[in-house]
Amino acid sequence: MIKKEKYLQKLLPQKFYQRDTVTVAKELLGQLLFHFDGINLTLGRIVETEAYLGEGDAASHSFRGVTPRCRTMFARAGKAYIYQIYGVHHCFNITTELPEIGSAVLIRALEPLEGVELMQRRRGRYNLRDLCSGPAKLVQALGIKKEHDGLSLAEGVIGVSRHGLSVGEVIYTTTRVGITKAADLPLRFYIKDNQYVSKK
DNA sequence: GATTGGATCGCCT
DNA sequence: GGCGATCCAATCG
């Protein structure tokens, strides 16, 4: 189980994230998100993302400036921003742009690829399509915790490894899921016809 | 100090 | 398709 090394070799550099949030959200599609918990590696291919902007986006936690919850959104690009939602779940984001811009990309769905058995145990679900087809589902499947908030993806504990889109795969753009403010902005991106996205 | 509601999920009908 | 779980950040007074 030395699989970890081959993914670390292709770790996306910090500069990948320190760019326009919409660009990062689109270019994360097809890449490989992993978590190494010290013993086991779980990994999936990113098939759905959403951009949360640092300016003019009322749905973004950063809309009214720095608060205790969203302070990580104002950290350097390429860090994990993890928050609790509905009292019971957690969501995983990656910070983008320059630190003064409170922006991030929400990872909404993965195609499970490595450590599938462990994901199934963590989820208590066995159908592959039920493992990572939602932001809180993939956090649970990968074993990501709120303690990882602020962690740099350059550490290689949680990280994204390069792996582009396949030939013929097309990116679809829609409005974001589950928000009421700024609900009309086209900031959700997913791989068209992919069976692992959270919603069509 | 109190109230409100949320970047969700899974079970129920 | 509807709704309860369950907590705390954000907002208001």
Coordinates of N, CA, C and O (backbone and C1' of nucleotides) in Angstrom, one line a residue, chain A residues 64 67-69 86-88, chain C residues 5-11:
Chain A
R64 N -20.0 39.1 4.3 CA -19.9 40.2 5.3 C -18.6 40.3 6.0 O -18.5 40.8 7.1
T67 N -15.3 36.3 9.8 CA -16.0 35.9 11.0 C -15.3 34.6 11.5 O -14.5 34.1 10.7
P68 N -15.5 34.2 12.7 CA -14.8 33.0 13.2 C -15.0 31.8 12.3 O -14.1 31.0 12.1
R69 N -16.2 31.6 11.8 CA -16.5 30.5 11.0 C -15.7 30.5 9.7 O -15.0 29.5 9.3
Y86 N -26.1 22.4 8.9 CA -27.3 21.8 9.5 C -27.1 21.0 10.8 O -27.8 20.1 11.1
G87 N -26.0 21.4 11.5 CA -25.8 20.8 12.8 C -25.2 19.4 12.7 O -24.8 18.9 13.7
V88 N -25.2 18.8 11.6 CA -24.9 17.4 11.5 C -23.8 17.0 10.5 O -23.2 16.0 10.6
Chain C
dA5 P -36.7 15.4 15.2 O5' -35.2 15.2 14.8 C5' -34.8 14.0 14.3 C4' -33.3 14.0 14.0 C3' -32.5 14.8 15.1 O3' -31.3 14.1 15.3 C1' -32.1 15.8 12.9
dT6 P -30.6 14.1 16.7 O5' -29.7 15.4 16.6 C5' -28.7 15.5 15.7 C4' -28.1 16.9 15.7 C3' -28.1 17.5 17.1 O3' -26.9 18.2 17.3 C1' -29.2 18.9 15.6
dC7 P -26.5 18.4 18.8 O5' -25.4 19.6 18.6 C5' -24.6 19.6 17.5 C4' -24.4 21.0 16.9 C3' -24.3 22.1 18.0 O3' -23.1 22.8 17.7 C1' -25.8 22.7 16.3
dC8 P -22.1 23.3 18.8 O5' -21.6 24.6 18.0 C5' -21.5 24.5 16.6 C4' -21.9 25.8 16.0 C3' -21.7 27.0 16.9 O3' -21.3 28.1 16.2 C1' -23.9 27.0 16.3
dA9 P -19.9 28.7 16.3 O5' -19.8 29.6 15.0 C5' -20.0 29.0 13.8 C4' -20.8 30.0 12.9 C3' -20.4 31.4 13.0 O3' -20.4 32.0 11.7 C1' -22.7 31.2 13.6
dA10 P -19.9 33.4 11.5 O5' -21.3 34.2 11.3 C5' -22.3 33.8 10.4 C4' -23.5 34.6 10.5 C3' -23.3 36.1 10.7 O3' -24.1 36.8 9.8 C1' -24.7 35.3 12.4
dT11 P -24.1 38.4 9.6 O5' -25.4 38.8 10.3 C5' -26.6 38.1 10.0 C4' -27.7 38.5 11.0 C3' -27.7 40.0 11.3 O3' -29.0 40.5 11.0 C1' -27.8 38.8 13.3

